[in-house]
XYZ file of C-alpha atoms in Angstrom:
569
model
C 13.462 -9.187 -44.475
C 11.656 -6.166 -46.027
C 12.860 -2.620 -45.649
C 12.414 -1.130 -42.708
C 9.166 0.899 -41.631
C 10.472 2.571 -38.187
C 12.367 5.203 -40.372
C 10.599 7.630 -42.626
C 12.911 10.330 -43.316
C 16.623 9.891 -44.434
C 19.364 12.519 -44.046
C 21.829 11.942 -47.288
C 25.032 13.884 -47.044
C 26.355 14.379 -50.583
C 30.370 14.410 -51.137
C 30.511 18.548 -52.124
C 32.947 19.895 -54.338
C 34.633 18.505 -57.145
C 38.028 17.906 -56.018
C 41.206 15.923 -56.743
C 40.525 12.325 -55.303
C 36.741 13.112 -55.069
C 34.960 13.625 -57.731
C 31.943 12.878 -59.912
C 31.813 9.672 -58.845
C 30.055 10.351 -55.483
C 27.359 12.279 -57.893
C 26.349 9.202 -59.674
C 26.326 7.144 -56.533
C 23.932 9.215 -54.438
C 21.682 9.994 -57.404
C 21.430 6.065 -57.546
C 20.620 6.044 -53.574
C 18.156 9.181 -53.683
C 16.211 7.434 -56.850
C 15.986 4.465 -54.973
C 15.226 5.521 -51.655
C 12.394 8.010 -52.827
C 10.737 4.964 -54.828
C 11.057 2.619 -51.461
C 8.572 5.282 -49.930
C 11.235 7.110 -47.813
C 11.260 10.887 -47.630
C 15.239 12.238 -48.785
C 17.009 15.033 -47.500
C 20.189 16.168 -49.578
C 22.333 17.927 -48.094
C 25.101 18.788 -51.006
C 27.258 21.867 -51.283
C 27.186 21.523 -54.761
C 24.828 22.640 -57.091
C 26.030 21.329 -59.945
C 25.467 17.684 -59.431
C 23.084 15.610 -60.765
C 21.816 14.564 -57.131
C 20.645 18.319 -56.418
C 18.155 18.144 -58.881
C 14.809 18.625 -56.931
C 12.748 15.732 -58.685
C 15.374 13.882 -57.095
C 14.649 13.904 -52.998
C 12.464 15.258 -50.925
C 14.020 18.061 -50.138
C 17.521 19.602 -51.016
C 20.166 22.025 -49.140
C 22.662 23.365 -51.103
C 24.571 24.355 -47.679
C 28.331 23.817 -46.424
C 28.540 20.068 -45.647
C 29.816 21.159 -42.038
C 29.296 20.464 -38.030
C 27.296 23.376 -38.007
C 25.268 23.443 -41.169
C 24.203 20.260 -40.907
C 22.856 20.843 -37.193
C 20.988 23.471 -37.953
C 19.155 21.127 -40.805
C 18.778 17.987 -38.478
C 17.074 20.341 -36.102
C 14.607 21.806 -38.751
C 14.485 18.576 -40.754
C 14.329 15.743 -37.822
C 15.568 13.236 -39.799
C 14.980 9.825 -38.742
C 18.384 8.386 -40.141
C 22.068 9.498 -41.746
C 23.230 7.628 -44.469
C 27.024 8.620 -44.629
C 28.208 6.220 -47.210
C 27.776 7.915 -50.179
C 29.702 10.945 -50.062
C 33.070 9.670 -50.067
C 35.607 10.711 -47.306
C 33.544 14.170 -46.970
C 30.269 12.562 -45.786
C 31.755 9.772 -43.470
C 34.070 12.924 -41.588
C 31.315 14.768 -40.762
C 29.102 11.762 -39.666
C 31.288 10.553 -37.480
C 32.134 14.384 -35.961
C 28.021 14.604 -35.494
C 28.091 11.228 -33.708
C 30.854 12.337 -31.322
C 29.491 15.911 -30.850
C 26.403 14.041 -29.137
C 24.218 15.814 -32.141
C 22.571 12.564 -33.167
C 21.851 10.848 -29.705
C 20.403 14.184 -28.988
C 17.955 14.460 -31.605
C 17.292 10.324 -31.535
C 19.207 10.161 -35.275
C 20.476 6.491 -36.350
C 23.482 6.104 -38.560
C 22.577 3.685 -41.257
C 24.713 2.333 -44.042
C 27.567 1.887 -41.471
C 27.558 1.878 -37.743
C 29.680 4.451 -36.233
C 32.009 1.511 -34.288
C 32.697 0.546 -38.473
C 33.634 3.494 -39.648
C 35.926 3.893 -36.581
C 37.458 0.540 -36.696
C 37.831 0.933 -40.438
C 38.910 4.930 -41.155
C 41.442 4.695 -38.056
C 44.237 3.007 -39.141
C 45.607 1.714 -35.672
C 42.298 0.003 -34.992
C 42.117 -1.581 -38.534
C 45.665 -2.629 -38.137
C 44.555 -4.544 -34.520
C 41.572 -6.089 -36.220
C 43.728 -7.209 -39.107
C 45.788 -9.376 -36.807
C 43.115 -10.739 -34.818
C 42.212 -12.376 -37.692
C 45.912 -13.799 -38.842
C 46.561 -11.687 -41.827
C 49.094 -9.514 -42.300
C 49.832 -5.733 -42.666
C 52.600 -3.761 -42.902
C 54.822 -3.191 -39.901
C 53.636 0.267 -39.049
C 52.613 2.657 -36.174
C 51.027 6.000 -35.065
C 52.266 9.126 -34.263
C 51.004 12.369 -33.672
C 53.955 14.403 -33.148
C 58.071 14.377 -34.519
C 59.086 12.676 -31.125
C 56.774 9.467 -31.672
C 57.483 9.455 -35.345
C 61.128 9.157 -34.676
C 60.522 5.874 -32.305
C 58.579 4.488 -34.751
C 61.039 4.741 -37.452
C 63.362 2.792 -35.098
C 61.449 -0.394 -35.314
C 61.337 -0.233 -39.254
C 65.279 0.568 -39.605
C 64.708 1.453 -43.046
C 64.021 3.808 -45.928
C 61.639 4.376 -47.637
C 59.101 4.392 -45.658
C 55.305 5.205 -46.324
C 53.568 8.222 -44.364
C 49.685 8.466 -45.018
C 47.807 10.902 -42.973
C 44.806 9.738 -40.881
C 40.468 10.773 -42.044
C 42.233 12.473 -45.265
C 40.649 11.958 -49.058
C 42.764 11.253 -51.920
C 46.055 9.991 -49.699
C 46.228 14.049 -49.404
C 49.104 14.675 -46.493
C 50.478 11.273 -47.655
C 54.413 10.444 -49.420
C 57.496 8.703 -49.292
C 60.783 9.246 -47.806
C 63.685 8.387 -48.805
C 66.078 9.558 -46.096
C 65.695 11.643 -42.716
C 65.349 15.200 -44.066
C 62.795 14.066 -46.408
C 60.646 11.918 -43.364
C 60.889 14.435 -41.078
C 59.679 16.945 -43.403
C 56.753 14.492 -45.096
C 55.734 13.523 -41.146
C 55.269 17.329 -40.814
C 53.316 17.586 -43.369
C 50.893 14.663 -42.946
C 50.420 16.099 -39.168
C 49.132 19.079 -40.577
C 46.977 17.952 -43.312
C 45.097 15.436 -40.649
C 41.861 16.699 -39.123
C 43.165 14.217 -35.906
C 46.700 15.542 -36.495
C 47.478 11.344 -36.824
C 49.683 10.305 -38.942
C 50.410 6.348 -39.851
C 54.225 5.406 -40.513
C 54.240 2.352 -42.421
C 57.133 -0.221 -43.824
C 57.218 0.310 -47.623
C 55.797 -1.995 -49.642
C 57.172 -0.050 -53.040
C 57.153 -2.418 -56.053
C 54.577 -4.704 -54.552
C 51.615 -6.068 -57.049
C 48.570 -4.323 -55.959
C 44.813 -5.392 -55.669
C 41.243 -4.433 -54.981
C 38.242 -6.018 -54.291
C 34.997 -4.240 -54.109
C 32.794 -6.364 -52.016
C 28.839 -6.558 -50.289
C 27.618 -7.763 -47.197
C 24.113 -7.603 -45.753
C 22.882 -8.044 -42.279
C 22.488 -11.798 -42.705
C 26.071 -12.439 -43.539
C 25.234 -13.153 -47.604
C 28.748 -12.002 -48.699
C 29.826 -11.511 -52.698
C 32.470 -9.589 -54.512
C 31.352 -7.610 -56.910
C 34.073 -6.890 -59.002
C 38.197 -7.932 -58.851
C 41.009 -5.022 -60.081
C 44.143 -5.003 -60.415
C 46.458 -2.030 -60.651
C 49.261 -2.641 -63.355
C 51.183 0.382 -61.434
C 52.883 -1.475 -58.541
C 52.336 -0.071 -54.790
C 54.092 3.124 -54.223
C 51.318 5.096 -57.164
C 47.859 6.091 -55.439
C 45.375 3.516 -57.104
C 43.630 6.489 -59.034
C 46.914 7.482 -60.357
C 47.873 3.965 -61.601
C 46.147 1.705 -64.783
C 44.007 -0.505 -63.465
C 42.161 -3.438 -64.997
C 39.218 -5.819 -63.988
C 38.894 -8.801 -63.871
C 42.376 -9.463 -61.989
C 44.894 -10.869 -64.678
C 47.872 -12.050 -62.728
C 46.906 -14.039 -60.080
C 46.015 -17.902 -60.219
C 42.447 -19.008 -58.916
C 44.103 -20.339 -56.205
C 45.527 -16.676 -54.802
C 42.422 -15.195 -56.146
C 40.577 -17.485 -53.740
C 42.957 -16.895 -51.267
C 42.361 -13.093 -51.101
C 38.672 -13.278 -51.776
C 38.376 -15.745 -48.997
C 40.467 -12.628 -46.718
C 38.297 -9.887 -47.839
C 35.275 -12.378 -46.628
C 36.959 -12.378 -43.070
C 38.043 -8.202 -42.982
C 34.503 -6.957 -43.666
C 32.639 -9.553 -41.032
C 35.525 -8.387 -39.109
C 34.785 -4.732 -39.104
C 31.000 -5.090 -38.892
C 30.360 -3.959 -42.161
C 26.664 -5.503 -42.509
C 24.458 -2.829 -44.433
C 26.337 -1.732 -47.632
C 29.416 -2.075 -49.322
C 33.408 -1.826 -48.950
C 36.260 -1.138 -50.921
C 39.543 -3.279 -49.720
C 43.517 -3.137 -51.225
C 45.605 -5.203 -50.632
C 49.344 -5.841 -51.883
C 51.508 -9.043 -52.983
C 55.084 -9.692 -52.688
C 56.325 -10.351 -56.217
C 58.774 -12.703 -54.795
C 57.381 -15.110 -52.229
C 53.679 -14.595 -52.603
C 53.225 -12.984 -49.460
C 49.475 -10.866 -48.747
C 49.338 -7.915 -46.679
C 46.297 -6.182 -46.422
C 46.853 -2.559 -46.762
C 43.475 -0.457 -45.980
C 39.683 -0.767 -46.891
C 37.082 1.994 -47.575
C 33.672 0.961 -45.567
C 31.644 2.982 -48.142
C 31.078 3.840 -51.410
C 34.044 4.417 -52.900
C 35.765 6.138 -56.311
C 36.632 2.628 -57.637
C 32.709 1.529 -57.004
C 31.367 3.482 -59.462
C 34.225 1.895 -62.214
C 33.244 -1.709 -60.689
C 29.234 -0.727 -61.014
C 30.014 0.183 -65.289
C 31.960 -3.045 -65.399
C 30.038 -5.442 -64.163
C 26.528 -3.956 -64.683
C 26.095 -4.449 -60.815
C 24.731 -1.291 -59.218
C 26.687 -0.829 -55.940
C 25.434 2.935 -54.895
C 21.879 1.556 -55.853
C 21.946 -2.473 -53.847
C 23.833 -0.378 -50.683
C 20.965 2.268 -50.023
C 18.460 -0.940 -50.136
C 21.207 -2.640 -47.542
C 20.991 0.421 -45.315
C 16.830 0.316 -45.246
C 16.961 -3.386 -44.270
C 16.883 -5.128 -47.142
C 18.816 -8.320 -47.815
C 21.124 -8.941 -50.953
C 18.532 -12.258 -51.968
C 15.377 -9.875 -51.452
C 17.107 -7.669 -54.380
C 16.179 -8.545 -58.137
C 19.166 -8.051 -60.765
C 17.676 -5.605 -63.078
C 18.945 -6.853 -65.516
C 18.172 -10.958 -65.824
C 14.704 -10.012 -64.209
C 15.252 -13.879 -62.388
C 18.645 -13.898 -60.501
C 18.532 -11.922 -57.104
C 21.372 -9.465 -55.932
C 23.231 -12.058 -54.038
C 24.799 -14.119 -56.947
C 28.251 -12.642 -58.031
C 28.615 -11.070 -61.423
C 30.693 -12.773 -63.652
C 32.336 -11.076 -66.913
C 33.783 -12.287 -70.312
C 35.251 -9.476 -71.137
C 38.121 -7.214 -69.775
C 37.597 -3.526 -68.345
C 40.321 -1.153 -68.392
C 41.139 2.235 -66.198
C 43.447 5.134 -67.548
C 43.526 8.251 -65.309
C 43.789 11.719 -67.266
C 46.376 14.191 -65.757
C 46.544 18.066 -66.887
C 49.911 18.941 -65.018
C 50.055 21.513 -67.426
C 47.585 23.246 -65.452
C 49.311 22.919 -62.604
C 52.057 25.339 -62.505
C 55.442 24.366 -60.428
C 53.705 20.571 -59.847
C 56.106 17.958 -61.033
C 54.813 15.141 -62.948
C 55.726 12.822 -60.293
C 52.987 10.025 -59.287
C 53.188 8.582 -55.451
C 50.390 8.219 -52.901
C 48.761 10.900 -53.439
C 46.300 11.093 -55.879
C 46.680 13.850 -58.393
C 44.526 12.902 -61.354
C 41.637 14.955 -62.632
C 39.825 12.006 -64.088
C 39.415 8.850 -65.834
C 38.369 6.525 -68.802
C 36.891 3.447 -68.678
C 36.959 1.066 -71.824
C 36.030 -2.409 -72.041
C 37.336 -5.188 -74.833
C 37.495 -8.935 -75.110
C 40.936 -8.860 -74.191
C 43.276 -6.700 -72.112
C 45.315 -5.406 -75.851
C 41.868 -4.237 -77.375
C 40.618 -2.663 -74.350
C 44.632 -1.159 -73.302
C 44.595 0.513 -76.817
C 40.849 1.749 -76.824
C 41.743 3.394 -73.555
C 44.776 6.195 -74.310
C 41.998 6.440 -77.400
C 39.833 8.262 -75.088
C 41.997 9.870 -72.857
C 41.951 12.927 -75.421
C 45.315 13.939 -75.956
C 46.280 13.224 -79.341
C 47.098 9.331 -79.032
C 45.190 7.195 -81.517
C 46.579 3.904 -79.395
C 49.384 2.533 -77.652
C 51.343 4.146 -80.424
C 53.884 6.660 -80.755
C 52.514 9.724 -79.295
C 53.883 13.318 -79.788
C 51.927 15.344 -77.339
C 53.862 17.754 -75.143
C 57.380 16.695 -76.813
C 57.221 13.435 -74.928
C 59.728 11.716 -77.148
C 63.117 11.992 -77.155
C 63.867 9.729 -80.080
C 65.912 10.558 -82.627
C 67.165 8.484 -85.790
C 69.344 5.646 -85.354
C 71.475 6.536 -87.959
C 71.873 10.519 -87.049
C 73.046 9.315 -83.596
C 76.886 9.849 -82.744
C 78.112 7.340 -79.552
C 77.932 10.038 -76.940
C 74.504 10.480 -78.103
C 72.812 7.378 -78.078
C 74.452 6.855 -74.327
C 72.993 9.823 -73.364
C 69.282 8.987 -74.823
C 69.789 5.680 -73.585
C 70.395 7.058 -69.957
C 67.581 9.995 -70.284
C 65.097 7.158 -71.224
C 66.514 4.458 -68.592
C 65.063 7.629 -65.797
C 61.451 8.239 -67.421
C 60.866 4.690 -67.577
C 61.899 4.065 -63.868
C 59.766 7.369 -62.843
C 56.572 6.708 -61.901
C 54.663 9.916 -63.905
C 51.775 10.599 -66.259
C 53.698 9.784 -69.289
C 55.651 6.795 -68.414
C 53.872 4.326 -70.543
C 54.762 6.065 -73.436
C 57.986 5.826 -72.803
C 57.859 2.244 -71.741
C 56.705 2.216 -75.283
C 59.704 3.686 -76.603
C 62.151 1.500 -74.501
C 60.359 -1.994 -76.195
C 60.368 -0.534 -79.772
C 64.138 -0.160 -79.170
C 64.280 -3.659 -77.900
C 65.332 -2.961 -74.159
C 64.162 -6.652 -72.385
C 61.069 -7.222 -70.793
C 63.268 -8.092 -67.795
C 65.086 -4.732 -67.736
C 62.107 -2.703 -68.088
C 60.527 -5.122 -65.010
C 63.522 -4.089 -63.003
C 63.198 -0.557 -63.490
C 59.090 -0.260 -63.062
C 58.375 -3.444 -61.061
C 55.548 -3.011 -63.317
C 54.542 -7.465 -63.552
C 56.396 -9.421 -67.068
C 52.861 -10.070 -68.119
C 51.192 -6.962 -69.140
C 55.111 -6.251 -69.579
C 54.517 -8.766 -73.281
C 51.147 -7.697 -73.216
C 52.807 -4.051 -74.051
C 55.831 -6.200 -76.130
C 53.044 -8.060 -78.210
C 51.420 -4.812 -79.370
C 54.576 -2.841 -80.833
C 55.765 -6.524 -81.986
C 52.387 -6.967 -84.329
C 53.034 -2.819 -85.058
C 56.472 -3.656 -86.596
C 54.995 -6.330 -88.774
C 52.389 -4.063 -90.167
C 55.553 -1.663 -90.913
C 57.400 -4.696 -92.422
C 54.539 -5.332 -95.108
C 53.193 -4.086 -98.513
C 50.252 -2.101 -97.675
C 48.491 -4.269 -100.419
C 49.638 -7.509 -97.944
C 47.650 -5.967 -95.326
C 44.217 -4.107 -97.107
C 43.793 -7.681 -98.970
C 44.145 -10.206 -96.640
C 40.994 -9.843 -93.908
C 41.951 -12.482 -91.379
C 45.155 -10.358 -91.151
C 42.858 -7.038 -91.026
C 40.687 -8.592 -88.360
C 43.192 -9.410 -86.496
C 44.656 -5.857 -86.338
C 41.045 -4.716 -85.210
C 40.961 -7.568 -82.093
C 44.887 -6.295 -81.086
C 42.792 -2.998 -80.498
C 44.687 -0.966 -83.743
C 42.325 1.918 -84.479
C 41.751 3.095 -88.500
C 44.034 6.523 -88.145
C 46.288 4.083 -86.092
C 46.567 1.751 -89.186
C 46.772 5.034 -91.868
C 49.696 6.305 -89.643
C 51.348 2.777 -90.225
C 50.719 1.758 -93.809
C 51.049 5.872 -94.678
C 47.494 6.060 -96.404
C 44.395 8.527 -95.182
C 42.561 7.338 -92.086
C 39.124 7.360 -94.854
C 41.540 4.737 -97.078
C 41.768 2.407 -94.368
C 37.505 2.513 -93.913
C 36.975 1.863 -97.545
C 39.188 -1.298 -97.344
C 37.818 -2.382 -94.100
C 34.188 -1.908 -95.724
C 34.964 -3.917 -99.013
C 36.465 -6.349 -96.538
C 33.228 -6.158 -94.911
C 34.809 -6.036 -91.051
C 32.386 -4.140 -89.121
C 32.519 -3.714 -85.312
C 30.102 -6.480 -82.923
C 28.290 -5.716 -79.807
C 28.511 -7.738 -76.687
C 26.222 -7.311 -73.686
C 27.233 -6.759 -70.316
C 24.838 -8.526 -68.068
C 26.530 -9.244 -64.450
C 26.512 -13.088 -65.655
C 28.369 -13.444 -68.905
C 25.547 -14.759 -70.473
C 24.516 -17.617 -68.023
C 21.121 -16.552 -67.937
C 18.736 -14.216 -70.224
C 18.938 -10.558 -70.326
C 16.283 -8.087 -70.230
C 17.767 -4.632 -70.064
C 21.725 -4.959 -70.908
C 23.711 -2.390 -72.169
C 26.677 -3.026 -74.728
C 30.621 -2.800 -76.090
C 31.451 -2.780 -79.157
C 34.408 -5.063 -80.066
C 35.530 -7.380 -82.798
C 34.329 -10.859 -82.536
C 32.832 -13.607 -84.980
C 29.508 -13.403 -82.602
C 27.381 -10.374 -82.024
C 25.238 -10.115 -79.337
C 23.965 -6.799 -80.517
């Protein structure tokens, strides 16, 4: 179908400030929609209360407001403006509130204004969690055993049919799980409830079973108004449920699961988003796994844009801001051409070689009085993405960029993290109590724990142990285990062993070691370790990514640098 000619003018509500849990993300995914749109022949109004965004640019739309993204504001533009259409799904959590409080106010059947990008029925069925939760188990999966409340009285009935702590409380139309926690015991759930009730524009609050420890999962996935269907992109979090997915590590493609589950869950995010009607645009759905039995539960979905769309857009090369404004105009995923291969149209998955990695970046130290303590609310400022051939190169590349002193999944001295002291300087009582301080970091869920995960598997604590205390899954558990293993056979060698023997060297480089890391360990300069590497002649190689791991020709790819006998470069 081609895009639709009864519209000429589209409202675009921007996500406002820069906050915790919404952030620049929603800037690079409407300046995607407002290029597009304007170069489809559509007339753009911005509505952002941000000016310094990317999207407010005025080459950019039509014509921009730099005005409160509220009820009121936004009347008083629709009624100068007369927009044909909203497109909500942008924004984030800001844009989709105040869409749907328009639609209810009777401001957009007055002035004849259509809601494109997602239906207001979606957005309810989706964003209110008792209504998701129905639609769930019409179609025989499984969520959590939950229920809402919207006052101390209900909450305390529906703890009854749980019978146990902890217990999850999210509040409802909130960004960032902001109003959400965990309690542990009645004080603390009566006090969280509170809390959540308050922070809720609906004053709705969901109690929910926990799930803490669970493996959890994403998928980012399409749809178009003829059913066509894909996922664009697969994460995993390595920080089990119970850590707000921008909090934890995550990594794409999913490494854990067998094709089998993967199938099994792609095949249930295929059935959620036909489900809720999503049929112009995109949506973001979690879902957790029982580490035990196997068992799926399907814990919420985003039918927008979301914060992990932009990371699946740089990973896969598929642009998800930019193929969802063409959804929302009438266009189908096979009228869309990959930009890239110039030949394949939207509708074929991307596929990658490669392995992308998230690390969030935390400044707590800003933060007076705010404990480093990660749960379901998000409370990172930021993040890095890095990409490698395998999970180890593109781990270590990752606390690389984070910016705070760590040259790798190495020992890192930043803000007196470690509480090591020598083996042989350590009386009894002493190593107990280290042994005990460490045994709590590594079981709290905070900024720093990987570090001291770190710590615990250079002093040979099992893999099993540390799995007990983190739930964090036994294979990015060795994953961890094979990087300080390879570490304390670079210690164990003549530096001479290492600097002549390039196989050896090369395979430092693929394990993700960086040239300061390798001057910290073989106690040369960092400029030492180039010269060798030179004479060796190991130089970095460039691999494309272009949405189809190289099944067909690209045209405009962009690249990583890695190690690797091949470059693509």
């Amino acid at each position: 179908m081609p895009k639709r000619t009864d519209i000429n003018k589209i409202l675009l509500i921007g996500s406002g400030p820069i906050v915790i849990g919404q952030a620049c993300e929603f800037d690079y995914s409407g300046t995607q929609a407002c290029r597009i749109l304007m170069n489809d022949g559509y007339d753009v109004i911005l509505v952002n209360s941000n000016p310094a965004t990317i999207m407010t640019d005025p080459e950019l739309s039509y014509r921009t407001y730099i005005e409160p993204i509220t009820l009121e504001s936004l009347e008083k533009i629709i009624i100068k403006e007369k927009p044909d259409a909203i497109l909500p799904t942008l924004g984030g959590q800001t844009a989709l509130n105040v869409a749907v409080e328009l639609y209810e106010k009777g401001i957009l059947e007055k002035n004849n204004i259509e809601l494109i990008g997602a239906k207001y029925d979606v957005i309810k069925k989706a964003e209110n969690r008792d209504s998701f939760r129905k639609c769930i188990q019409e179609i025989n999966l499984n969520v959590p055993i939950s229920g809402f409340v919207h006052n101390i009285s209900e909450a305390e009935e529906v703890f009854r049919n749980i019978n146990r702590y902890p217990v999850i409380i999210r509040a409802s139309f909130t960004l960032g799980g902001t109003g959400g926690g965990i309690a542990y015991n009645k004080e603390d759930f009566l006090e969280k409830v509170s809390y959540g009730l308050k922070c809720s524009p609906v004053s709705e609050v969901l109690i929910e079973e926990s799930v803490l420890g669970w493996k959890e999962y994403e998928l980012e996935i399409m749809r178009d108004k003829n059913d066509n269907t894909l996922v664009v992109c697969s994460i995993e979090n390595i920080d089990p449920m119970g850590v707000h997915t921008g909090d934890s590590i995550t990594v794409a493609p999913i490494q854990t699961l067998t094709d089998k589950e993967y199938q099994t869950m792609r095949d249930a995010a295929v059935k959620i988003i036909r489900k809720i009607g999503v049929e112009t645009g995109g949506a973001n759905i979690q879902f957790a796994i029982n580490p035990n039995d196997g068992k799926m539960v399907v814990i919420e979905m985003n039918p927008r844009v979301s914060r992990s769309s932009a990371l699946a857009s740089k990973a896969t090369g598929f642009p998800i801001a930019k193929i969802a404004a063409k959804l929302s105009v009438g266009y189908t995923l096979d009228e869309i051409q990959n930009d890239i291969t110039k030949t394949t149209p939207a509708s074929f998955e991307p596929v990658i070689d490669y392995c992308v990695v998230k690390i969030p970046r935390f400044t707590f130290e800003k933060f007076k009085g705010t404990e480093d303590l990660l749960g379901i609310s998000m409370k990172s400022v930021g993040e890095i993405m890095t990409i490698g051939r395998t999970f180890k190169e593109a781990f270590q590349k990752g606390f690389r960029s984070l910016e705070i002193g760590a040259s790798g999944f190495t020992e890192y001295k930043g803000n007196a993290i470690f509480i090591k002291i020598q083996e042989k300087d350590k009386t009894d009582s002493e190593r107990i109590k280290y042994e005990e301080n460490l045994l709590n970091l590594v079981k709290k869920p905070s900024s720093k724990r990987f570090f001291y995960i770190r710590e615990a598997l250079e002093l040979d604590w099992s893999i099993e142990k540390i799995y007990e205390l983190t739930k964090i899954d036994k294979w990015f558990l060795n994953q961890f285990k094979e990087i300080i293993d390879f570490e304390k056979y670079l210690k164990s060698i003549p530096k001479q062993d290492f600097f002549n023997n390039k196989n050896l060297f090369f395979l430092a480089k693929q394990n993700g070691f960086s040239d300061k890391e390798l001057a910290t360990i073989f106690k040369v300069d960092e400029l030492e370790v180039r010269h060798f590497k030179e004479n060796l002649n190991i130089t970095p190689s460039f691999k494309m990514v272009d949405t189809c791991a190289g099944e067909f020709e690209a045209f405009t790819p962009y690249f990583y640098s890695t190690f690797d006998e091949e470059d693509e470069g």
